[in-house]
mmCIF file with all atom_site columns, C-alpha atoms in Angstrom:
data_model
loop_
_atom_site.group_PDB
_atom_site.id
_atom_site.type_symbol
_atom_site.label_atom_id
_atom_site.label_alt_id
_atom_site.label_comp_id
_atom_site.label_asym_id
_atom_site.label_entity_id
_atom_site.label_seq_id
_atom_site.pdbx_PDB_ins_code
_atom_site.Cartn_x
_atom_site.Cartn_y
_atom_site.Cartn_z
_atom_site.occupancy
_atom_site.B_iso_or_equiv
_atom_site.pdbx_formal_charge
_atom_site.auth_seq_id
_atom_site.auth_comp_id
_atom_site.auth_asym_id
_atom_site.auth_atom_id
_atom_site.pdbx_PDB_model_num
ATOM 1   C CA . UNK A 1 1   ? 0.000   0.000  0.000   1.00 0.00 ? 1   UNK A CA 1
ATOM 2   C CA . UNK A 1 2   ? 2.982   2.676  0.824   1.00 0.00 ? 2   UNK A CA 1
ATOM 3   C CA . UNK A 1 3   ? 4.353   1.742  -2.587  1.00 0.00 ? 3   UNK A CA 1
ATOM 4   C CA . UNK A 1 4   ? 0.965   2.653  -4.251  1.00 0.00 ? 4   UNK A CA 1
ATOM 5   C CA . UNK A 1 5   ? 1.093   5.708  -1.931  1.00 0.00 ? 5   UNK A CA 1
ATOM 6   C CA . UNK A 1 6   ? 4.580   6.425  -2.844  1.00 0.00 ? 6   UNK A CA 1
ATOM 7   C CA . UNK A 1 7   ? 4.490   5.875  -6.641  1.00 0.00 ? 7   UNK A CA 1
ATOM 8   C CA . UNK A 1 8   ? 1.408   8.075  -6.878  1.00 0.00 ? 8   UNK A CA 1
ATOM 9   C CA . UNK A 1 9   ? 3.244   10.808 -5.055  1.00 0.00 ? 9   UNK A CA 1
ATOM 10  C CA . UNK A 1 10  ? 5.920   10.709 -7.796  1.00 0.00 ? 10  UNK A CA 1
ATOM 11  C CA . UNK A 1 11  ? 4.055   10.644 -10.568 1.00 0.00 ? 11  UNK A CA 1
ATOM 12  C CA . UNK A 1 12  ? 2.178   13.481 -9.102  1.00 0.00 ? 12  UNK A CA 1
ATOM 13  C CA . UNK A 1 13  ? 5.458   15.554 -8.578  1.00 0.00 ? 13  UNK A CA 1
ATOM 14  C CA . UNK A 1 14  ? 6.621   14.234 -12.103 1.00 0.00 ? 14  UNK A CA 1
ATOM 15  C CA . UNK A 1 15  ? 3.240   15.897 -13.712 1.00 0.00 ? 15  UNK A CA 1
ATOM 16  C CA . UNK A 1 16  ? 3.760   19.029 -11.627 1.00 0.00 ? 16  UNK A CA 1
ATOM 17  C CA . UNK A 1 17  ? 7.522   19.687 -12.701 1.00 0.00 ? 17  UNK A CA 1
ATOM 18  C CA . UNK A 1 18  ? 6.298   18.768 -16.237 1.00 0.00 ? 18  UNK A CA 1
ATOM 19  C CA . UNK A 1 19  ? 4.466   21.354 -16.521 1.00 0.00 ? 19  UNK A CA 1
ATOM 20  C CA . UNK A 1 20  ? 6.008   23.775 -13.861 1.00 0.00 ? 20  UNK A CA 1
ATOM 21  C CA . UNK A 1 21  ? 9.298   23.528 -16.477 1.00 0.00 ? 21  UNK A CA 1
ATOM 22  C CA . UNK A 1 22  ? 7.900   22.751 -19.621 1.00 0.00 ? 22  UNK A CA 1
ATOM 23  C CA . UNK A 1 23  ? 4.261   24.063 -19.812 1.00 0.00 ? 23  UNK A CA 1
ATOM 24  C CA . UNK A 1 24  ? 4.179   24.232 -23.727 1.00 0.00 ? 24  UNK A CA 1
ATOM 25  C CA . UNK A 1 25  ? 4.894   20.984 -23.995 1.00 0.00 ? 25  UNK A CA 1
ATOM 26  C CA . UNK A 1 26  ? 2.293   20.011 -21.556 1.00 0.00 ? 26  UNK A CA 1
ATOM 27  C CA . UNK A 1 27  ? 0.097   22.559 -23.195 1.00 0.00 ? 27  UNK A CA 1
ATOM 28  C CA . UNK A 1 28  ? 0.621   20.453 -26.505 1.00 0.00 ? 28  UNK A CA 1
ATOM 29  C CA . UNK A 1 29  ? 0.030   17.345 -25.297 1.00 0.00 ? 29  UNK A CA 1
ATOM 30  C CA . UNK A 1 30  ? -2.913  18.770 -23.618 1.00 0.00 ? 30  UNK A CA 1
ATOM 31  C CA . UNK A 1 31  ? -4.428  20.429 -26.564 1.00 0.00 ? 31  UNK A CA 1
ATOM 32  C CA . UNK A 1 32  ? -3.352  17.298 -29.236 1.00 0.00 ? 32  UNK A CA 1
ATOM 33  C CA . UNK A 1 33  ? -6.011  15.248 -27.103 1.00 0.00 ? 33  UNK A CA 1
ATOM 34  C CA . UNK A 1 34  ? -8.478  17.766 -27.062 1.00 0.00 ? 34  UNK A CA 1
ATOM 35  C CA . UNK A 1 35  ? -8.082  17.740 -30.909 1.00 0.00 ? 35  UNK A CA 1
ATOM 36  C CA . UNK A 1 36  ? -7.884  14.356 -30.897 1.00 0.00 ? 36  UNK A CA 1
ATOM 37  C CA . UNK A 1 37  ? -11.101 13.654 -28.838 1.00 0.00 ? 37  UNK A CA 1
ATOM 38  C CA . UNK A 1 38  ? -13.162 16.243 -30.877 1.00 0.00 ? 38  UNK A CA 1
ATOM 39  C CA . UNK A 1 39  ? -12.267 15.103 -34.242 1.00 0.00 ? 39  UNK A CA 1
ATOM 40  C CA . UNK A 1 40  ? -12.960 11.231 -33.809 1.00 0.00 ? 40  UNK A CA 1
ATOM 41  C CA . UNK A 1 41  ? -16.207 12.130 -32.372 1.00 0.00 ? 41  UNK A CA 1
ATOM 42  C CA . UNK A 1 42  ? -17.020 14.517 -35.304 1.00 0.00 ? 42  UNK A CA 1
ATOM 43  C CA . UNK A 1 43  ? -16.137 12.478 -37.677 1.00 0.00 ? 43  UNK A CA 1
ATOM 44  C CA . UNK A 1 44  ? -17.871 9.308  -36.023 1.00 0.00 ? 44  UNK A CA 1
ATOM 45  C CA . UNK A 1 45  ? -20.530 11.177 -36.266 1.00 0.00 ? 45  UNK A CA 1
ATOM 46  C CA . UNK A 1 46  ? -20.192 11.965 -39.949 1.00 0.00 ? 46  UNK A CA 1
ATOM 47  C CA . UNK A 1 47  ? -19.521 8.625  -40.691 1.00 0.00 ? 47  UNK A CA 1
ATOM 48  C CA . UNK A 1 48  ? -23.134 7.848  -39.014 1.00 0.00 ? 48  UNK A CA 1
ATOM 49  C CA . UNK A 1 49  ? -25.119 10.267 -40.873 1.00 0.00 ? 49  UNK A CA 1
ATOM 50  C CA . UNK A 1 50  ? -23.623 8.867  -43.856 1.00 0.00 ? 50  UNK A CA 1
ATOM 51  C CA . UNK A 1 51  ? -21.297 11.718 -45.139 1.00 0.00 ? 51  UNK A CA 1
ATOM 52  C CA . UNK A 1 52  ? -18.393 9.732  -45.257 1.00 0.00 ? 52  UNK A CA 1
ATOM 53  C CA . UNK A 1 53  ? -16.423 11.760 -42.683 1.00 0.00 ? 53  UNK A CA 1
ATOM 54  C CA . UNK A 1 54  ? -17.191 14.961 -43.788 1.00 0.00 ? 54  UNK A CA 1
ATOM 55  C CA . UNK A 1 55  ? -18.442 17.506 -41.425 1.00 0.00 ? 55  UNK A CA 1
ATOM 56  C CA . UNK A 1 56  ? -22.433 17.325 -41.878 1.00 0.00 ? 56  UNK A CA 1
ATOM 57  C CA . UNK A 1 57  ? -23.161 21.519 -41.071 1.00 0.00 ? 57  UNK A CA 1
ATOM 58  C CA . UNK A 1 58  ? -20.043 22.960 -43.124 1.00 0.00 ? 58  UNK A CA 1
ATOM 59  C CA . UNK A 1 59  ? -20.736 24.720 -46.249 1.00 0.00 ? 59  UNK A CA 1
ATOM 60  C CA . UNK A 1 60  ? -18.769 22.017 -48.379 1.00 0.00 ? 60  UNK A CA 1
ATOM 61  C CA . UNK A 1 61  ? -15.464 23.965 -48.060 1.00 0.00 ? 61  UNK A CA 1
ATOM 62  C CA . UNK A 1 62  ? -14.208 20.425 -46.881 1.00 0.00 ? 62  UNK A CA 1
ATOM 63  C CA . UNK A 1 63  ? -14.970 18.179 -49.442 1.00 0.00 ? 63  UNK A CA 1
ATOM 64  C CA . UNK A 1 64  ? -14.293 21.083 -52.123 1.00 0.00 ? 64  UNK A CA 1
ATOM 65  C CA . UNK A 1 65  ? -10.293 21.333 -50.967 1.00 0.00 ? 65  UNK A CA 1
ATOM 66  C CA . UNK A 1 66  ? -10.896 17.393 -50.836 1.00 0.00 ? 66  UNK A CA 1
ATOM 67  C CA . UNK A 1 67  ? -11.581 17.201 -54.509 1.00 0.00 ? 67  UNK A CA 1
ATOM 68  C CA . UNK A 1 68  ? -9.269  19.763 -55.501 1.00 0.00 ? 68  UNK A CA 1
ATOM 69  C CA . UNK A 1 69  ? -6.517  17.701 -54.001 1.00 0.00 ? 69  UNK A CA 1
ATOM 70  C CA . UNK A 1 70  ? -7.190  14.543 -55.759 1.00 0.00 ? 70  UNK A CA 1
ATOM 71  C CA . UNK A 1 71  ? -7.479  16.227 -58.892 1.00 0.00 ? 71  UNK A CA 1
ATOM 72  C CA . UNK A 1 72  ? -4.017  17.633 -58.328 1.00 0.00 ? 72  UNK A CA 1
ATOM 73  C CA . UNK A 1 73  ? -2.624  13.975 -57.100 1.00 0.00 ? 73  UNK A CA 1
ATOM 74  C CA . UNK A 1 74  ? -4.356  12.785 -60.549 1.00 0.00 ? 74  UNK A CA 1
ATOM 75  C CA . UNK A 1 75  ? -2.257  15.534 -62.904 1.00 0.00 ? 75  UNK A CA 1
ATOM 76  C CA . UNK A 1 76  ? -5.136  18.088 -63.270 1.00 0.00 ? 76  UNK A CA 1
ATOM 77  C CA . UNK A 1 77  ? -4.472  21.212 -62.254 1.00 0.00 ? 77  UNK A CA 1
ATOM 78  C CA . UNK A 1 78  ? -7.978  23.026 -61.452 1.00 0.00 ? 78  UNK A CA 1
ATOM 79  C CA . UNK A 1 79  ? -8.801  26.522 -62.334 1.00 0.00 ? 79  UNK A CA 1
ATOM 80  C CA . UNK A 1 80  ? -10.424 27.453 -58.783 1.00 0.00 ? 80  UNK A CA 1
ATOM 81  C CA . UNK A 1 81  ? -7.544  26.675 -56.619 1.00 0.00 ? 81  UNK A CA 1
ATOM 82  C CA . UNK A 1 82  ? -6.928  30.003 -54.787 1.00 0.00 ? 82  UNK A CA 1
ATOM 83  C CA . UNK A 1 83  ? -4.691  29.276 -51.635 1.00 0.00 ? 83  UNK A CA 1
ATOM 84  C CA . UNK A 1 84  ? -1.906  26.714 -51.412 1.00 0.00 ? 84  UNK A CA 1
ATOM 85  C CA . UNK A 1 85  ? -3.890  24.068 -49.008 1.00 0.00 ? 85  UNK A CA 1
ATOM 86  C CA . UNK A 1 86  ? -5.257  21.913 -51.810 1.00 0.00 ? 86  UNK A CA 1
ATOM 87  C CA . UNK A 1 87  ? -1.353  21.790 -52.803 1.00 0.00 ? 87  UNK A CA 1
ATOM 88  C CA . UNK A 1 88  ? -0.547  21.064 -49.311 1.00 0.00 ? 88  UNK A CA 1
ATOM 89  C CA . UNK A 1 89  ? -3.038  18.196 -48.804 1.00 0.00 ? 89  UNK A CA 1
ATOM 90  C CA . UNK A 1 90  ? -1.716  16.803 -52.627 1.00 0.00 ? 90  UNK A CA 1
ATOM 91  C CA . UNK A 1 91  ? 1.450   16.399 -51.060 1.00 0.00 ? 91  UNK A CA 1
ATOM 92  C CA . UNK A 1 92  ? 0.609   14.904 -48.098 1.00 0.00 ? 92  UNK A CA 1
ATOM 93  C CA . UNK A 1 93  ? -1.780  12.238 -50.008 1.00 0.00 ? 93  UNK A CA 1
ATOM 94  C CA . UNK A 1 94  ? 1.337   11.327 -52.392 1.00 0.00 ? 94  UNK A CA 1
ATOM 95  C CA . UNK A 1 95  ? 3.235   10.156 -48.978 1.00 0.00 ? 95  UNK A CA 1
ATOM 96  C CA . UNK A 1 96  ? 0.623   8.350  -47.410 1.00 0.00 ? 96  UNK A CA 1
ATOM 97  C CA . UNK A 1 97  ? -2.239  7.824  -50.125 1.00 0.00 ? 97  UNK A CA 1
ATOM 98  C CA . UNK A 1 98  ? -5.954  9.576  -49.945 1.00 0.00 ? 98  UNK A CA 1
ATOM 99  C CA . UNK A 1 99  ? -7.135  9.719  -46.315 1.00 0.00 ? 99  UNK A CA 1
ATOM 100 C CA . UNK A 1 100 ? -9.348  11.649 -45.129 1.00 0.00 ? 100 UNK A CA 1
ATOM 101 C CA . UNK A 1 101 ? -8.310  10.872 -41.129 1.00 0.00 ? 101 UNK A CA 1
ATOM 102 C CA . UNK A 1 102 ? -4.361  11.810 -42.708 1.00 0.00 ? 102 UNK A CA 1
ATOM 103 C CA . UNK A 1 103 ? -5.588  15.391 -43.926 1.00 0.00 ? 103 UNK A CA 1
ATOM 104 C CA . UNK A 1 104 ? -7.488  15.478 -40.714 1.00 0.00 ? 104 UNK A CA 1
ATOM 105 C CA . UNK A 1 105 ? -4.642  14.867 -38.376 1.00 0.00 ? 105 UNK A CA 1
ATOM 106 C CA . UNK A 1 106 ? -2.437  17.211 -40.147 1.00 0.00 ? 106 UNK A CA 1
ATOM 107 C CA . UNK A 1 107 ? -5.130  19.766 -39.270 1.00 0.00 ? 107 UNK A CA 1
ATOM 108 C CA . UNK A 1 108 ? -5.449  18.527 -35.703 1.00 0.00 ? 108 UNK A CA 1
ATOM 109 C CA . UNK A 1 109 ? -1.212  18.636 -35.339 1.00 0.00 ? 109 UNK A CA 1
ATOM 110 C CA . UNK A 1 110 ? -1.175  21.933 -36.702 1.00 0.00 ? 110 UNK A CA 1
ATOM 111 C CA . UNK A 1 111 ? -4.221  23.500 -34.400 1.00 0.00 ? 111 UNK A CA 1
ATOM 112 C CA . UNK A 1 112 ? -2.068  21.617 -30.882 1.00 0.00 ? 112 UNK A CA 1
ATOM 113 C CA . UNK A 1 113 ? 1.138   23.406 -31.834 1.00 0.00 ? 113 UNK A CA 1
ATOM 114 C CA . UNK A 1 114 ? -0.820  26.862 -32.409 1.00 0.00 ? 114 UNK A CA 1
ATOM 115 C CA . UNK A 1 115 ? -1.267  26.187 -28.966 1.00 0.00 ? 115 UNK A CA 1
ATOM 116 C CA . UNK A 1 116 ? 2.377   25.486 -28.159 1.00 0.00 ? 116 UNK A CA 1
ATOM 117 C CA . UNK A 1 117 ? 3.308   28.665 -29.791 1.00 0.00 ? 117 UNK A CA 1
ATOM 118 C CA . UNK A 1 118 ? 1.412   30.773 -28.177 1.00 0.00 ? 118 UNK A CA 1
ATOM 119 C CA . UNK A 1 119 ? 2.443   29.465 -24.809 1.00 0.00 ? 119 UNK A CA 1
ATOM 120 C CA . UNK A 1 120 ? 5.782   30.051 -26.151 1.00 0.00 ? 120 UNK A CA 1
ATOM 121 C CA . UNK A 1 121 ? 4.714   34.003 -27.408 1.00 0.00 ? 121 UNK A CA 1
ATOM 122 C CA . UNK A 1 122 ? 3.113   34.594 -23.415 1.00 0.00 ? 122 UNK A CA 1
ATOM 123 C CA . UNK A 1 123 ? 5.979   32.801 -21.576 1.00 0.00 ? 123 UNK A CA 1
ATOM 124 C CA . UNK A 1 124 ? 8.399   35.604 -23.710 1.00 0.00 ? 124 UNK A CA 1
ATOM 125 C CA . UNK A 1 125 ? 6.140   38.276 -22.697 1.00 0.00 ? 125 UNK A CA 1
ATOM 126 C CA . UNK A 1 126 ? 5.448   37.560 -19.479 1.00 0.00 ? 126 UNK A CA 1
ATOM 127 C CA . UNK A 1 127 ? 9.462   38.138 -18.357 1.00 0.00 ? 127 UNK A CA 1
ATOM 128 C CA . UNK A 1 128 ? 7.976   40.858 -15.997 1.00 0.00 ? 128 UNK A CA 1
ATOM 129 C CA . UNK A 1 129 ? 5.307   38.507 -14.321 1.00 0.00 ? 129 UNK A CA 1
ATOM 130 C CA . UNK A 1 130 ? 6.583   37.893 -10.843 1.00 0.00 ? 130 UNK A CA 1
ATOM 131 C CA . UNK A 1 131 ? 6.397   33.941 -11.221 1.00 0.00 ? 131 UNK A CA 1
ATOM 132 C CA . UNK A 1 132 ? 5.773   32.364 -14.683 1.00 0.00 ? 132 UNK A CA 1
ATOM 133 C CA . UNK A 1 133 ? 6.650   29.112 -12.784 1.00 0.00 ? 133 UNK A CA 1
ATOM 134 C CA . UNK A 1 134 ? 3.884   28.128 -10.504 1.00 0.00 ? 134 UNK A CA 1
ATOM 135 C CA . UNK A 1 135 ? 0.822   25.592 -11.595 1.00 0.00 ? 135 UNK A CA 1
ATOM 136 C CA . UNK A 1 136 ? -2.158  27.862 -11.364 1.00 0.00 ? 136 UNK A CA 1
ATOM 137 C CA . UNK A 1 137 ? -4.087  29.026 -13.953 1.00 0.00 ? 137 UNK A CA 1
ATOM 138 C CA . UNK A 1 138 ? -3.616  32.900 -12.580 1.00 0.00 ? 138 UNK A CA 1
ATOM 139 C CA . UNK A 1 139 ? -0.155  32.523 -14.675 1.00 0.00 ? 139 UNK A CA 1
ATOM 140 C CA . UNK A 1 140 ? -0.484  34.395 -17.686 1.00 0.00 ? 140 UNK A CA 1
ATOM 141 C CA . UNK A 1 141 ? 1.546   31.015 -19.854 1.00 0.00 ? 141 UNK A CA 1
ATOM 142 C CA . UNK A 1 142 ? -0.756  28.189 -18.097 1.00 0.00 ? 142 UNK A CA 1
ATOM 143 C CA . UNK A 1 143 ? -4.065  30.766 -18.914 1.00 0.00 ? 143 UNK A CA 1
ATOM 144 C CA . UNK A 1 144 ? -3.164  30.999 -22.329 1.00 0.00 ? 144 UNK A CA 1
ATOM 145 C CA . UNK A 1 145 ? -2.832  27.205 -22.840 1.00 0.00 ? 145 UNK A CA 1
ATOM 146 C CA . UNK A 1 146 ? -6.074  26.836 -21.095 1.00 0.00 ? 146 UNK A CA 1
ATOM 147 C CA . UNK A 1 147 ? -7.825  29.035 -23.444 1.00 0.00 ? 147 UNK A CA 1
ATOM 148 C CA . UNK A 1 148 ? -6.212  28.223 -26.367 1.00 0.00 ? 148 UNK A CA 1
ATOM 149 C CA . UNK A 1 149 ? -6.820  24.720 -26.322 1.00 0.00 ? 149 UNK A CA 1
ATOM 150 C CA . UNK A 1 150 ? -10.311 25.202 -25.883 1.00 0.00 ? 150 UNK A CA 1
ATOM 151 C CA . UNK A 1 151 ? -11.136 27.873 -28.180 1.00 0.00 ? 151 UNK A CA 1
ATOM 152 C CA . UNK A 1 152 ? -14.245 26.758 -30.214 1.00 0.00 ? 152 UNK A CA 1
ATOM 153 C CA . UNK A 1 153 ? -13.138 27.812 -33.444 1.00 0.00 ? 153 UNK A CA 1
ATOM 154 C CA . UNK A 1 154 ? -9.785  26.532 -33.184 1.00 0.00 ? 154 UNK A CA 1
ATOM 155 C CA . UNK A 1 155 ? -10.995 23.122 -31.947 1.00 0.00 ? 155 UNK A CA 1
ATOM 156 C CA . UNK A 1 156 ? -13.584 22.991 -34.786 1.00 0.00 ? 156 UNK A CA 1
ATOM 157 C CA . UNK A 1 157 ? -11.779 23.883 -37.817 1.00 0.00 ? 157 UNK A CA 1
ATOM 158 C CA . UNK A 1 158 ? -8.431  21.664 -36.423 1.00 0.00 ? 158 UNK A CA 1
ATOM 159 C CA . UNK A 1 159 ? -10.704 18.638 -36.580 1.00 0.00 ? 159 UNK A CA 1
ATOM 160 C CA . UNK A 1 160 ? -12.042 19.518 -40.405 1.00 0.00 ? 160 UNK A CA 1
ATOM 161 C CA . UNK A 1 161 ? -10.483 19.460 -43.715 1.00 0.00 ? 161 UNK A CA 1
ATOM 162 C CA . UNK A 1 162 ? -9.928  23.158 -43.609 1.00 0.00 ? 162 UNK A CA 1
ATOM 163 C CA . UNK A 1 163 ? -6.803  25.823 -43.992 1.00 0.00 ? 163 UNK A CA 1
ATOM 164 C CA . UNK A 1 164 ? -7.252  27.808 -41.126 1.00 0.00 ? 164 UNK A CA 1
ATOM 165 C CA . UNK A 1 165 ? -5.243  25.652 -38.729 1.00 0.00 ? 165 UNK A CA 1
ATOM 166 C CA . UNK A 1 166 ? -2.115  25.852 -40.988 1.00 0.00 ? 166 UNK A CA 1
ATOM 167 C CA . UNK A 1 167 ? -2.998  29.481 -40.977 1.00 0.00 ? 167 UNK A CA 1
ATOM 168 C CA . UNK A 1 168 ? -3.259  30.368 -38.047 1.00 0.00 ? 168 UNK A CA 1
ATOM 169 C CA . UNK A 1 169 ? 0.075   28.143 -37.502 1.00 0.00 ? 169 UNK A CA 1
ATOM 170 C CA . UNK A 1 170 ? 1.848   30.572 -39.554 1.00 0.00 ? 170 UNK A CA 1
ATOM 171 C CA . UNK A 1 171 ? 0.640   33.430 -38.174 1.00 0.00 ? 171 UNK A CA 1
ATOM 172 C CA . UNK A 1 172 ? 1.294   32.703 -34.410 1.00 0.00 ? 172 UNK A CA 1
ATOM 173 C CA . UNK A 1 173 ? 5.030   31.749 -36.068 1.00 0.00 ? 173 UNK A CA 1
ATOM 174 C CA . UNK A 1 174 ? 5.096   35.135 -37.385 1.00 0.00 ? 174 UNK A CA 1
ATOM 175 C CA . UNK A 1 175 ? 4.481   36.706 -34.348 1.00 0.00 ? 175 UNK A CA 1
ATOM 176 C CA . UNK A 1 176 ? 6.456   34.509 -32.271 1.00 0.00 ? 176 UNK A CA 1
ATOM 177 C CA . UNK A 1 177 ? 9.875   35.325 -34.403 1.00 0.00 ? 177 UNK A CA 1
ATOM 178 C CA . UNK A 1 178 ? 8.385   39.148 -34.048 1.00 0.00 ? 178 UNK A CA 1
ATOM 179 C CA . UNK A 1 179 ? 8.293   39.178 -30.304 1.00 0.00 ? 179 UNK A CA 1
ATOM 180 C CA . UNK A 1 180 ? 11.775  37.847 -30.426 1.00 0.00 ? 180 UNK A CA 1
ATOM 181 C CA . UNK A 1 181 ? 13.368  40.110 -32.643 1.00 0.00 ? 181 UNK A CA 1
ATOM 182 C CA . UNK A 1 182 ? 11.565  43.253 -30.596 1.00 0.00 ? 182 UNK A CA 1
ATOM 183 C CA . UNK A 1 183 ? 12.562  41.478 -27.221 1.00 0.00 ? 183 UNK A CA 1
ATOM 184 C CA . UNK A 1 184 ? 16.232  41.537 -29.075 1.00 0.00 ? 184 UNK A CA 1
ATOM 185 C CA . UNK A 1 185 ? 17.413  38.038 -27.074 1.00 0.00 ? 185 UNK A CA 1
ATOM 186 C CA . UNK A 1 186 ? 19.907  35.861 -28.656 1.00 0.00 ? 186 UNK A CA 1
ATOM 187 C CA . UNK A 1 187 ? 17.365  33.535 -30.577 1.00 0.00 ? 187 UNK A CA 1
ATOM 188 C CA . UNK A 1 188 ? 15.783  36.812 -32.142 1.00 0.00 ? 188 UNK A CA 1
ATOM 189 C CA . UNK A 1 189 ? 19.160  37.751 -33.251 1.00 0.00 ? 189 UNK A CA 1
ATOM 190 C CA . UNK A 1 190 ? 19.309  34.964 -35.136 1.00 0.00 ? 190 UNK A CA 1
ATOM 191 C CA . UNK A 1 191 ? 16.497  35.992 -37.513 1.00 0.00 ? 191 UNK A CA 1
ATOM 192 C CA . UNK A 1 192 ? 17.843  40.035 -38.085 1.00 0.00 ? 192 UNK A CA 1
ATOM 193 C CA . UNK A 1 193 ? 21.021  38.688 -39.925 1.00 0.00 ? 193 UNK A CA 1
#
């Protein structure tokens, strides 16, 4: 029984150093299930109502950048493509063949480390916070993980065939190699020349 005791109490400390020391990577993790968990049970769902995994209230956008990527993989380049996420998607069906779940969990991957970045953005800005290490959610780095990884729209459109997750990705990039450029710290120096 003490060893139960005892083994709990380090996996407890483990967890709390985890993400005392490393809270975008917990923040990650945290947010790749959420994504994770959302998407199977919208696309269960889908696959229910007989859509075939495609979300059943979207306005098509979905299946349209669906299509317009397996016309690319086939050698027929559309005339409507108008952003570079059907190209994207072509690429990633020529490694691992036309899946729906593969576009899918490039969406979901991209949406968890919008998440990590912007822990990564507050934990930069928040040099002037007395404590950015503690565990509650009053610190601005653990607050921002919370919220990000349950942000409606960014839980939603990670789980569909959709651009905005890779997006938003490079956005929150942008700004992250922004605020350490201003902050002018040795990483940002890297990116000035």
């Amino acid at each position: 029984m003490e060893r139960a005791a005892l083994s709990m109490k380090r996996n407890y400390t483990y967890f709390r150093n985890m993400m005392a020391d490393r809270p975008a990577l917990f923040w990650l993790l945290f947010a790749l299930a959420v994504r994770l968990l959302a998407g199977t049970a919208l696309h269960l769902y889908s696959e229910v109502r007989g859509l075939e995994g495609f979300y059943p209230f979207s306005t098509a956008d979905d299946r349209m950048y669906w299509d317009l990527a397996q016309s690319l993989l086939t050698g027929v380049t559309p005339d409507n493509i108008f952003c570079p996420y059907p190209y994207v998607l072509a690429a990633l069906f020529a490694l691992v063949g036309p899946s729906l779940i593969a576009g899918k969990l490039l969406n979901v991957v991209a949406g968890s480390l919008v998440v990590c970045i912007g822990v990564f953005i507050v934990r930069e800005l928040a040099v002037g916070h007395r404590s950015t290490r503690g565990l509650g959610l009053r610190h601005p780095v653990h607050l921002t993980g919370l919220l990000l990884s349950f942000y409606p729209s960014a839980v939603f459109h990670a789980t569909q065939l959709l651009r905005d997750s890779l997006l938003v990705l490079c956005g929150m990039l942008a700004v992250y190699f922004a605020v350490l450029v201003v902050s002018g710290k040795e990483r940002g120096r890297l990116w000035t020349g």
